[in-house]
PDB file of C-alpha atoms in Angstrom:
ATOM      1  CA  UNK A  10      59.361  72.579  33.553  1.00  0.00           C
ATOM      2  CA  UNK A  11      62.581  73.824  35.184  1.00  0.00           C
ATOM      3  CA  UNK A  12      63.485  75.965  32.141  1.00  0.00           C
ATOM      4  CA  UNK A  13      61.948  79.205  30.832  1.00  0.00           C
ATOM      5  CA  UNK A  14      59.457  79.021  27.990  1.00  0.00           C
ATOM      6  CA  UNK A  15      59.781  81.221  24.897  1.00  0.00           C
ATOM      7  CA  UNK A  16      56.991  81.956  22.445  1.00  0.00           C
ATOM      8  CA  UNK A  17      56.315  84.166  19.425  1.00  0.00           C
ATOM      9  CA  UNK A  18      53.058  85.618  18.163  1.00  0.00           C
ATOM     10  CA  UNK A  19      51.968  87.551  15.085  1.00  0.00           C
ATOM     11  CA  UNK A  20      48.579  89.232  14.705  1.00  0.00           C
ATOM     12  CA  UNK A  21      46.869  91.245  11.968  1.00  0.00           C
ATOM     13  CA  UNK A  22      43.473  92.897  12.639  1.00  0.00           C
ATOM     14  CA  UNK A  23      41.216  95.558  11.041  1.00  0.00           C
ATOM     15  CA  UNK A  24      38.330  97.478  12.596  1.00  0.00           C
ATOM     16  CA  UNK A  25      37.192 100.741  14.165  1.00  0.00           C
ATOM     17  CA  UNK A  26      38.100  99.647  17.679  1.00  0.00           C
ATOM     18  CA  UNK A  27      41.869  99.506  17.464  1.00  0.00           C
ATOM     19  CA  UNK A  28      44.827 101.294  19.039  1.00  0.00           C
ATOM     20  CA  UNK A  29      42.646 102.781  21.805  1.00  0.00           C
ATOM     21  CA  UNK A  30      40.366 104.457  19.232  1.00  0.00           C
ATOM     22  CA  UNK A  31      36.641 103.869  19.450  1.00  0.00           C
ATOM     23  CA  UNK A  32      34.400 104.431  16.403  1.00  0.00           C
ATOM     24  CA  UNK A  33      35.352 106.439  13.338  1.00  0.00           C
ATOM     25  CA  UNK A  34      37.000 105.015  10.257  1.00  0.00           C
ATOM     26  CA  UNK A  35      38.378 101.523  10.135  1.00  0.00           C
ATOM     27  CA  UNK A  36      42.059 101.055  10.945  1.00  0.00           C
ATOM     28  CA  UNK A  37      44.620  98.310  10.605  1.00  0.00           C
ATOM     29  CA  UNK A  38      46.790  96.942  13.343  1.00  0.00           C
ATOM     30  CA  UNK A  39      49.798  94.656  12.851  1.00  0.00           C
ATOM     31  CA  UNK A  40      51.346  93.281  15.996  1.00  0.00           C
ATOM     32  CA  UNK A  41      54.284  90.964  16.477  1.00  0.00           C
ATOM     33  CA  UNK A  42      56.074  90.053  19.669  1.00  0.00           C
ATOM     34  CA  UNK A  43      58.145  87.427  21.433  1.00  0.00           C
ATOM     35  CA  UNK A  44      57.575  86.527  25.042  1.00  0.00           C
ATOM     36  CA  UNK A  45      59.183  84.536  27.820  1.00  0.00           C
ATOM     37  CA  UNK A  46      57.690  83.068  30.985  1.00  0.00           C
ATOM     38  CA  UNK A  47      59.418  81.259  33.804  1.00  0.00           C
ATOM     39  CA  UNK A  48      58.109  79.870  37.041  1.00  0.00           C
ATOM     40  CA  UNK A  49      60.947  79.774  39.558  1.00  0.00           C
ATOM     41  CA  UNK A  50      61.092  76.431  41.325  1.00  0.00           C
ATOM     42  CA  UNK A  51      61.494  77.869  44.820  1.00  0.00           C
ATOM     43  CA  UNK A  52      60.096  74.924  46.787  1.00  0.00           C
ATOM     44  CA  UNK A  53      61.349  72.119  44.547  1.00  0.00           C
ATOM     45  CA  UNK A  54      57.958  71.231  43.074  1.00  0.00           C
ATOM     46  CA  UNK A  55      59.239  70.727  39.538  1.00  0.00           C
ATOM     47  CA  UNK A  56      62.379  68.998  40.795  1.00  0.00           C
ATOM     48  CA  UNK A  57      60.186  66.470  42.578  1.00  0.00           C
ATOM     49  CA  UNK A  58      58.121  65.984  39.419  1.00  0.00           C
ATOM     50  CA  UNK A  59      61.377  65.378  37.529  1.00  0.00           C
ATOM     51  CA  UNK A  60      62.499  62.918  40.193  1.00  0.00           C
ATOM     52  CA  UNK A  61      59.205  61.045  39.911  1.00  0.00           C
ATOM     53  CA  UNK A  62      59.444  60.920  36.115  1.00  0.00           C
ATOM     54  CA  UNK A  63      63.003  59.563  36.248  1.00  0.00           C
ATOM     55  CA  UNK A  64      62.005  56.932  38.809  1.00  0.00           C
ATOM     56  CA  UNK A  65      59.070  55.882  36.607  1.00  0.00           C
ATOM     57  CA  UNK A  66      61.451  55.594  33.660  1.00  0.00           C
ATOM     58  CA  UNK A  67      63.877  53.378  35.609  1.00  0.00           C
ATOM     59  CA  UNK A  68      60.977  51.294  36.940  1.00  0.00           C
ATOM     60  CA  UNK A  69      59.737  50.810  33.363  1.00  0.00           C
ATOM     61  CA  UNK A  70      63.215  49.656  32.326  1.00  0.00           C
ATOM     62  CA  UNK A  71      63.271  47.053  35.102  1.00  0.00           C
ATOM     63  CA  UNK A  72      59.740  46.047  34.160  1.00  0.00           C
ATOM     64  CA  UNK A  73      60.970  45.485  30.601  1.00  0.00           C
ATOM     65  CA  UNK A  74      63.867  43.374  31.894  1.00  0.00           C
ATOM     66  CA  UNK A  75      61.466  41.338  34.009  1.00  0.00           C
ATOM     67  CA  UNK A  76      59.288  40.644  30.970  1.00  0.00           C
ATOM     68  CA  UNK A  77      62.343  39.578  28.952  1.00  0.00           C
ATOM     69  CA  UNK A  78      63.487  37.209  31.714  1.00  0.00           C
ATOM     70  CA  UNK A  79      60.001  35.733  31.934  1.00  0.00           C
ATOM     71  CA  UNK A  80      59.949  35.313  28.151  1.00  0.00           C
ATOM     72  CA  UNK A  81      63.312  33.513  28.122  1.00  0.00           C
ATOM     73  CA  UNK A  82      62.180  31.300  30.993  1.00  0.00           C
ATOM     74  CA  UNK A  83      58.911  30.459  29.250  1.00  0.00           C
ATOM     75  CA  UNK A  84      60.684  29.583  25.990  1.00  0.00           C
ATOM     76  CA  UNK A  85      63.194  27.361  27.813  1.00  0.00           C
ATOM     77  CA  UNK A  86      60.459  25.635  29.820  1.00  0.00           C
ATOM     78  CA  UNK A  87      58.386  24.939  26.709  1.00  0.00           C
ATOM     79  CA  UNK A  88      61.481  23.729  24.841  1.00  0.00           C
ATOM     80  CA  UNK A  89      62.330  21.089  27.454  1.00  0.00           C
ATOM     81  CA  UNK A  90      58.665  20.102  27.620  1.00  0.00           C
ATOM     82  CA  UNK A  91      58.871  19.641  23.855  1.00  0.00           C
ATOM     83  CA  UNK A  92      61.949  17.419  24.212  1.00  0.00           C
ATOM     84  CA  UNK A  93      60.155  15.354  26.832  1.00  0.00           C
ATOM     85  CA  UNK A  94      57.047  15.063  24.650  1.00  0.00           C
ATOM     86  CA  UNK A  95      59.123  13.927  21.677  1.00  0.00           C
ATOM     87  CA  UNK A  96      60.896  11.335  23.842  1.00  0.00           C
ATOM     88  CA  UNK A  97      57.572  10.066  25.190  1.00  0.00           C
ATOM     89  CA  UNK A  98      56.180  10.003  21.647  1.00  0.00           C
ATOM     90  CA  UNK A  99      58.972   7.692  20.468  1.00  0.00           C
ATOM     91  CA  UNK A 100      58.557   5.490  23.551  1.00  0.00           C
ATOM     92  CA  UNK A 101      54.791   5.291  23.013  1.00  0.00           C
ATOM     93  CA  UNK A 102      55.308   4.181  19.393  1.00  0.00           C
ATOM     94  CA  UNK A 103      57.716   1.449  20.476  1.00  0.00           C
ATOM     95  CA  UNK A 104      55.317   0.323  23.184  1.00  0.00           C
ATOM     96  CA  UNK A 105      52.459   0.203  20.693  1.00  0.00           C
ATOM     97  CA  UNK A 106      54.502  -1.898  18.275  1.00  0.00           C
ATOM     98  CA  UNK A 107      55.591  -4.205  21.086  1.00  0.00           C
ATOM     99  CA  UNK A 108      52.016  -4.592  22.331  1.00  0.00           C
ATOM    100  CA  UNK A 109      50.812  -5.286  18.808  1.00  0.00           C
ATOM    101  CA  UNK A 110      53.433  -8.000  18.334  1.00  0.00           C
ATOM    102  CA  UNK A 111      52.537  -9.528  21.706  1.00  0.00           C
ATOM    103  CA  UNK A 112      48.863  -9.481  20.783  1.00  0.00           C
ATOM    104  CA  UNK A 113      49.566 -11.329  17.537  1.00  0.00           C
ATOM    105  CA  UNK A 114      51.530 -13.974  19.445  1.00  0.00           C
ATOM    106  CA  UNK A 115      48.774 -14.422  22.015  1.00  0.00           C
ATOM    107  CA  UNK A 116      46.167 -14.678  19.224  1.00  0.00           C
ATOM    108  CA  UNK A 117      48.227 -17.402  17.578  1.00  0.00           C
ATOM    109  CA  UNK A 118      48.537 -19.247  20.886  1.00  0.00           C
ATOM    110  CA  UNK A 119      44.785 -18.821  21.433  1.00  0.00           C
ATOM    111  CA  UNK A 120      44.070 -20.307  17.988  1.00  0.00           C
ATOM    112  CA  UNK A 121      46.129 -23.329  19.004  1.00  0.00           C
ATOM    113  CA  UNK A 122      44.187 -23.616  22.243  1.00  0.00           C
ATOM    114  CA  UNK A 123      47.213 -22.876  24.432  1.00  0.00           C
ATOM    115  CA  UNK A 124      45.869 -19.746  26.230  1.00  0.00           C
ATOM    116  CA  UNK A 125      42.322 -18.781  27.226  1.00  0.00           C
ATOM    117  CA  UNK A 126      40.251 -15.991  25.669  1.00  0.00           C
ATOM    118  CA  UNK A 127      40.838 -13.701  28.659  1.00  0.00           C
ATOM    119  CA  UNK A 128      44.538 -13.469  27.787  1.00  0.00           C
ATOM    120  CA  UNK A 129      43.601 -12.251  24.319  1.00  0.00           C
ATOM    121  CA  UNK A 130      41.220  -9.658  25.748  1.00  0.00           C
ATOM    122  CA  UNK A 131      43.824  -8.374  28.196  1.00  0.00           C
ATOM    123  CA  UNK A 132      46.424  -8.133  25.449  1.00  0.00           C
ATOM    124  CA  UNK A 133      44.048  -6.215  23.182  1.00  0.00           C
ATOM    125  CA  UNK A 134      43.241  -3.805  26.013  1.00  0.00           C
ATOM    126  CA  UNK A 135      46.924  -3.194  26.692  1.00  0.00           C
ATOM    127  CA  UNK A 136      47.586  -2.618  22.991  1.00  0.00           C
ATOM    128  CA  UNK A 137      44.665  -0.183  22.763  1.00  0.00           C
ATOM    129  CA  UNK A 138      45.985   1.806  25.720  1.00  0.00           C
ATOM    130  CA  UNK A 139      49.498   1.890  24.248  1.00  0.00           C
ATOM    131  CA  UNK A 140      48.244   2.861  20.788  1.00  0.00           C
ATOM    132  CA  UNK A 141      46.012   5.582  22.233  1.00  0.00           C
ATOM    133  CA  UNK A 142      49.036   7.275  23.841  1.00  0.00           C
ATOM    134  CA  UNK A 143      50.691   7.858  20.456  1.00  0.00           C
ATOM    135  CA  UNK A 144      48.295  10.552  19.125  1.00  0.00           C
ATOM    136  CA  UNK A 145      48.152  12.135  22.591  1.00  0.00           C
ATOM    137  CA  UNK A 146      51.885  12.828  22.584  1.00  0.00           C
ATOM    138  CA  UNK A 147      51.787  13.886  18.939  1.00  0.00           C
ATOM    139  CA  UNK A 148      49.076  16.402  19.821  1.00  0.00           C
ATOM    140  CA  UNK A 149      51.159  17.629  22.747  1.00  0.00           C
ATOM    141  CA  UNK A 150      54.177  18.095  20.466  1.00  0.00           C
ATOM    142  CA  UNK A 151      52.203  20.263  18.036  1.00  0.00           C
ATOM    143  CA  UNK A 152      50.802  22.418  20.850  1.00  0.00           C
ATOM    144  CA  UNK A 153      54.251  22.986  22.348  1.00  0.00           C
ATOM    145  CA  UNK A 154      55.747  23.829  18.954  1.00  0.00           C
ATOM    146  CA  UNK A 155      52.995  26.372  18.346  1.00  0.00           C
ATOM    147  CA  UNK A 156      53.498  27.846  21.803  1.00  0.00           C
ATOM    148  CA  UNK A 157      57.242  28.243  21.261  1.00  0.00           C
ATOM    149  CA  UNK A 158      56.683  29.761  17.813  1.00  0.00           C
ATOM    150  CA  UNK A 159      54.355  32.401  19.250  1.00  0.00           C
ATOM    151  CA  UNK A 160      56.751  33.181  22.115  1.00  0.00           C
ATOM    152  CA  UNK A 161      59.629  33.830  19.700  1.00  0.00           C
ATOM    153  CA  UNK A 162      57.444  35.954  17.435  1.00  0.00           C
ATOM    154  CA  UNK A 163      56.718  33.834  14.387  1.00  0.00           C
ATOM    155  CA  UNK A 164      53.833  31.941  12.846  1.00  0.00           C
ATOM    156  CA  UNK A 165      52.971  28.602  14.480  1.00  0.00           C
ATOM    157  CA  UNK A 166      54.868  25.712  12.992  1.00  0.00           C
ATOM    158  CA  UNK A 167      57.464  22.988  13.602  1.00  0.00           C
ATOM    159  CA  UNK A 168      60.390  23.762  15.915  1.00  0.00           C
ATOM    160  CA  UNK A 169      63.810  22.300  15.233  1.00  0.00           C
ATOM    161  CA  UNK A 170      65.367  20.682  18.292  1.00  0.00           C
ATOM    162  CA  UNK A 171      68.923  19.669  19.083  1.00  0.00           C
ATOM    163  CA  UNK A 172      69.999  17.046  21.596  1.00  0.00           C
ATOM    164  CA  UNK A 173      67.411  14.693  22.991  1.00  0.00           C
ATOM    165  CA  UNK A 174      66.277  15.101  26.562  1.00  0.00           C
ATOM    166  CA  UNK A 175      68.404  12.177  27.748  1.00  0.00           C
ATOM    167  CA  UNK A 176      71.522  13.801  26.242  1.00  0.00           C
ATOM    168  CA  UNK A 177      71.094  17.171  27.951  1.00  0.00           C
ATOM    169  CA  UNK A 178      73.712  18.253  30.499  1.00  0.00           C
ATOM    170  CA  UNK A 179      72.212  18.259  33.983  1.00  0.00           C
ATOM    171  CA  UNK A 180      75.364  18.801  36.042  1.00  0.00           C
ATOM    172  CA  UNK A 181      75.045  22.599  36.087  1.00  0.00           C
ATOM    173  CA  UNK A 182      76.968  24.539  38.729  1.00  0.00           C
ATOM    174  CA  UNK A 183      74.306  26.734  40.297  1.00  0.00           C
ATOM    175  CA  UNK A 184      75.352  29.316  42.909  1.00  0.00           C
ATOM    176  CA  UNK A 185      73.571  28.051  46.024  1.00  0.00           C
ATOM    177  CA  UNK A 186      73.413  31.444  47.692  1.00  0.00           C
ATOM    178  CA  UNK A 187      70.816  32.801  50.067  1.00  0.00           C
ATOM    179  CA  UNK A 188      67.525  34.107  48.650  1.00  0.00           C
ATOM    180  CA  UNK A 189      68.156  37.579  50.099  1.00  0.00           C
ATOM    181  CA  UNK A 190      71.415  37.881  48.142  1.00  0.00           C
ATOM    182  CA  UNK A 191      69.564  37.202  44.888  1.00  0.00           C
ATOM    183  CA  UNK A 192      66.921  39.882  45.449  1.00  0.00           C
ATOM    184  CA  UNK A 193      69.265  42.714  44.470  1.00  0.00           C
ATOM    185  CA  UNK A 194      69.274  41.368  40.897  1.00  0.00           C
ATOM    186  CA  UNK A 195      65.554  40.704  40.528  1.00  0.00           C
ATOM    187  CA  UNK A 196      63.943  43.250  38.169  1.00  0.00           C
ATOM    188  CA  UNK A 197      60.528  42.996  39.829  1.00  0.00           C
ATOM    189  CA  UNK A 198      61.986  43.988  43.216  1.00  0.00           C
ATOM    190  CA  UNK A 199      63.903  46.907  41.710  1.00  0.00           C
ATOM    191  CA  UNK A 200      60.816  48.003  39.774  1.00  0.00           C
ATOM    192  CA  UNK A 201      58.774  48.062  42.980  1.00  0.00           C
ATOM    193  CA  UNK A 202      61.575  49.946  44.764  1.00  0.00           C
ATOM    194  CA  UNK A 203      61.610  52.726  42.178  1.00  0.00           C
ATOM    195  CA  UNK A 204      57.833  52.797  42.377  1.00  0.00           C
ATOM    196  CA  UNK A 205      58.238  53.944  45.984  1.00  0.00           C
ATOM    197  CA  UNK A 206      60.717  56.632  44.892  1.00  0.00           C
ATOM    198  CA  UNK A 207      58.287  57.966  42.277  1.00  0.00           C
ATOM    199  CA  UNK A 208      55.308  57.974  44.644  1.00  0.00           C
ATOM    200  CA  UNK A 209      57.311  59.708  47.368  1.00  0.00           C
ATOM    201  CA  UNK A 210      58.489  62.389  44.932  1.00  0.00           C
ATOM    202  CA  UNK A 211      54.904  63.080  43.849  1.00  0.00           C
ATOM    203  CA  UNK A 212      53.992  63.499  47.510  1.00  0.00           C
ATOM    204  CA  UNK A 213      56.702  66.150  47.828  1.00  0.00           C
ATOM    205  CA  UNK A 214      55.421  67.908  44.722  1.00  0.00           C
ATOM    206  CA  UNK A 215      51.881  67.936  46.118  1.00  0.00           C
ATOM    207  CA  UNK A 216      53.164  69.496  49.362  1.00  0.00           C
ATOM    208  CA  UNK A 217      55.100  72.166  47.435  1.00  0.00           C
ATOM    209  CA  UNK A 218      51.954  72.961  45.454  1.00  0.00           C
ATOM    210  CA  UNK A 219      50.412  74.383  48.663  1.00  0.00           C
ATOM    211  CA  UNK A 220      53.120  77.087  48.850  1.00  0.00           C
ATOM    212  CA  UNK A 221      53.360  80.402  46.918  1.00  0.00           C
ATOM    213  CA  UNK A 222      54.729  80.338  43.368  1.00  0.00           C
ATOM    214  CA  UNK A 223      56.838  83.031  41.678  1.00  0.00           C
ATOM    215  CA  UNK A 224      56.402  83.662  37.943  1.00  0.00           C
ATOM    216  CA  UNK A 225      58.558  85.952  35.781  1.00  0.00           C
ATOM    217  CA  UNK A 226      57.460  87.145  32.344  1.00  0.00           C
ATOM    218  CA  UNK A 227      58.710  89.420  29.602  1.00  0.00           C
ATOM    219  CA  UNK A 228      57.556  90.683  26.200  1.00  0.00           C
ATOM    220  CA  UNK A 229      59.265  92.440  23.304  1.00  0.00           C
ATOM    221  CA  UNK A 230      57.518  93.362  20.048  1.00  0.00           C
ATOM    222  CA  UNK A 231      56.413  95.961  17.532  1.00  0.00           C
ATOM    223  CA  UNK A 232      53.051  97.354  16.437  1.00  0.00           C
ATOM    224  CA  UNK A 233      52.002  99.546  13.481  1.00  0.00           C
ATOM    225  CA  UNK A 234      48.944 100.312  11.341  1.00  0.00           C
ATOM    226  CA  UNK A 235      50.587  98.803   8.223  1.00  0.00           C
ATOM    227  CA  UNK A 236      53.262  96.298   7.362  1.00  0.00           C
ATOM    228  CA  UNK A 237      55.560  98.938   5.900  1.00  0.00           C
ATOM    229  CA  UNK A 238      55.398 100.999   9.078  1.00  0.00           C
ATOM    230  CA  UNK A 239      56.843  98.231  11.274  1.00  0.00           C
ATOM    231  CA  UNK A 240      60.144  99.410  12.764  1.00  0.00           C
ATOM    232  CA  UNK A 241      62.192  98.803  15.887  1.00  0.00           C
ATOM    233  CA  UNK A 242      62.507 102.514  16.661  1.00  0.00           C
ATOM    234  CA  UNK A 243      59.736 102.407  19.241  1.00  0.00           C
ATOM    235  CA  UNK A 244      59.392  98.776  20.331  1.00  0.00           C
ATOM    236  CA  UNK A 245      56.821  97.453  22.731  1.00  0.00           C
ATOM    237  CA  UNK A 246      58.223  95.787  25.819  1.00  0.00           C
ATOM    238  CA  UNK A 247      57.232  94.722  29.267  1.00  0.00           C
ATOM    239  CA  UNK A 248      58.776  92.792  32.105  1.00  0.00           C
ATOM    240  CA  UNK A 249      57.257  91.724  35.363  1.00  0.00           C
ATOM    241  CA  UNK A 250      56.693  89.077  37.926  1.00  0.00           C
ATOM    242  CA  UNK A 251      53.867  87.855  40.061  1.00  0.00           C
ATOM    243  CA  UNK A 252      53.491  85.806  43.197  1.00  0.00           C
ATOM    244  CA  UNK A 253      50.537  83.458  43.453  1.00  0.00           C
ATOM    245  CA  UNK A 254      49.755  82.079  46.885  1.00  0.00           C
ATOM    246  CA  UNK A 255      46.888  79.636  47.514  1.00  0.00           C
ATOM    247  CA  UNK A 256      44.715  81.173  50.200  1.00  0.00           C
ATOM    248  CA  UNK A 257      41.585  79.095  50.661  1.00  0.00           C
ATOM    249  CA  UNK A 258      40.921  76.076  48.436  1.00  0.00           C
ATOM    250  CA  UNK A 259      38.458  74.277  50.729  1.00  0.00           C
ATOM    251  CA  UNK A 260      41.045  71.587  51.541  1.00  0.00           C
ATOM    252  CA  UNK A 261      41.613  70.608  47.902  1.00  0.00           C
ATOM    253  CA  UNK A 262      45.401  70.934  48.049  1.00  0.00           C
ATOM    254  CA  UNK A 263      45.643  69.073  51.348  1.00  0.00           C
ATOM    255  CA  UNK A 264      43.460  66.290  49.984  1.00  0.00           C
ATOM    256  CA  UNK A 265      45.847  65.970  47.049  1.00  0.00           C
ATOM    257  CA  UNK A 266      48.703  65.551  49.525  1.00  0.00           C
ATOM    258  CA  UNK A 267      46.686  62.872  51.328  1.00  0.00           C
ATOM    259  CA  UNK A 268      46.058  61.068  48.037  1.00  0.00           C
ATOM    260  CA  UNK A 269      49.759  61.029  47.127  1.00  0.00           C
ATOM    261  CA  UNK A 270      50.715  59.874  50.618  1.00  0.00           C
ATOM    262  CA  UNK A 271      48.201  57.027  50.326  1.00  0.00           C
ATOM    263  CA  UNK A 272      49.711  56.055  46.974  1.00  0.00           C
ATOM    264  CA  UNK A 273      53.151  56.068  48.604  1.00  0.00           C
ATOM    265  CA  UNK A 274      51.905  53.654  51.279  1.00  0.00           C
ATOM    266  CA  UNK A 275      50.423  51.493  48.512  1.00  0.00           C
ATOM    267  CA  UNK A 276      53.808  51.456  46.765  1.00  0.00           C
ATOM    268  CA  UNK A 277      55.515  50.467  50.030  1.00  0.00           C
ATOM    269  CA  UNK A 278      53.079  47.608  50.626  1.00  0.00           C
ATOM    270  CA  UNK A 279      53.470  46.519  47.002  1.00  0.00           C
ATOM    271  CA  UNK A 280      57.245  46.507  47.477  1.00  0.00           C
ATOM    272  CA  UNK A 281      56.951  44.417  50.638  1.00  0.00           C
ATOM    273  CA  UNK A 282      54.653  41.951  48.911  1.00  0.00           C
ATOM    274  CA  UNK A 283      57.030  41.729  45.942  1.00  0.00           C
ATOM    275  CA  UNK A 284      59.982  41.027  48.267  1.00  0.00           C
ATOM    276  CA  UNK A 285      58.073  38.328  50.166  1.00  0.00           C
ATOM    277  CA  UNK A 286      57.048  36.613  46.935  1.00  0.00           C
ATOM    278  CA  UNK A 287      60.580  36.918  45.545  1.00  0.00           C
ATOM    279  CA  UNK A 288      62.110  35.330  48.644  1.00  0.00           C
ATOM    280  CA  UNK A 289      59.621  32.471  48.452  1.00  0.00           C
ATOM    281  CA  UNK A 290      60.196  31.945  44.716  1.00  0.00           C
ATOM    282  CA  UNK A 291      63.987  31.931  45.063  1.00  0.00           C
ATOM    283  CA  UNK A 292      63.807  29.554  48.032  1.00  0.00           C
ATOM    284  CA  UNK A 293      61.499  27.235  46.088  1.00  0.00           C
ATOM    285  CA  UNK A 294      63.806  27.231  43.065  1.00  0.00           C
ATOM    286  CA  UNK A 295      66.932  26.535  45.126  1.00  0.00           C
ATOM    287  CA  UNK A 296      65.216  23.665  46.921  1.00  0.00           C
ATOM    288  CA  UNK A 297      63.876  22.304  43.619  1.00  0.00           C
ATOM    289  CA  UNK A 298      67.358  22.353  42.080  1.00  0.00           C
ATOM    290  CA  UNK A 299      69.013  20.591  45.012  1.00  0.00           C
ATOM    291  CA  UNK A 300      66.293  17.951  45.414  1.00  0.00           C
ATOM    292  CA  UNK A 301      66.088  17.309  41.653  1.00  0.00           C
ATOM    293  CA  UNK A 302      69.841  16.706  41.572  1.00  0.00           C
ATOM    294  CA  UNK A 303      69.369  14.161  44.388  1.00  0.00           C
ATOM    295  CA  UNK A 304      66.644  12.427  42.373  1.00  0.00           C
ATOM    296  CA  UNK A 305      68.838  12.265  39.247  1.00  0.00           C
ATOM    297  CA  UNK A 306      71.934  10.993  41.005  1.00  0.00           C
TER     298      UNK A 306
END
């Protein structure tokens, strides 16, 4: 919007109301011209629109980064859940086999009259519980594999895993910095910050829209009654400018300013809420890391 706009037009007409002649025989008129129009950005209206568009673009980029971080986090979380489910699945199978062997021993002892019937019943119950856990973990494994497959953009199916959960490295050197220091790198905070910039720029554009605007225009062309008569010997041209000033719009322009100012306040409150949530999330994660390390060691 900050640059002039150029256009071209060609027109062919026939009738008895052409070239300032009314009635009589029919005439032809061939007209071709190029024009230019340019609204001078005196009050910075278009510059504020450009500022808002750039801020929206940057905010979208940070929004994209936030989605990518969330995606990576979700894949990693599901992957370690999958490792845990596979470990629990193997443990549940060993428990079921052990319970089955114990049940067979108790049944043999019961047949010899060494143990009462209640011991057999308790052993069968324990085996049933252990055996019932096996398909539960197998079902959980399939669900997690399907979830990971969808997250990485492929059809649901098995997921190849590397080291077992017990072999994973847990002694990771995490920078135990303050939550405020981490906010400068959070995409959601930066996205909300540029949202304020965009809303504030639109407010400035709405205020500039209440002031007079200056438009320049020009035209250069040719006209003739036939195609063969078109020449540049007597071209058509015009140049001019006009000033348009809003006089009385029944408060419409001021209401638009009020709307944009309200949206700016909304963006500010959204930014504050995003910062508060970010501080809480970072604090929770740092505490979780430190306390989990204490539990492990």
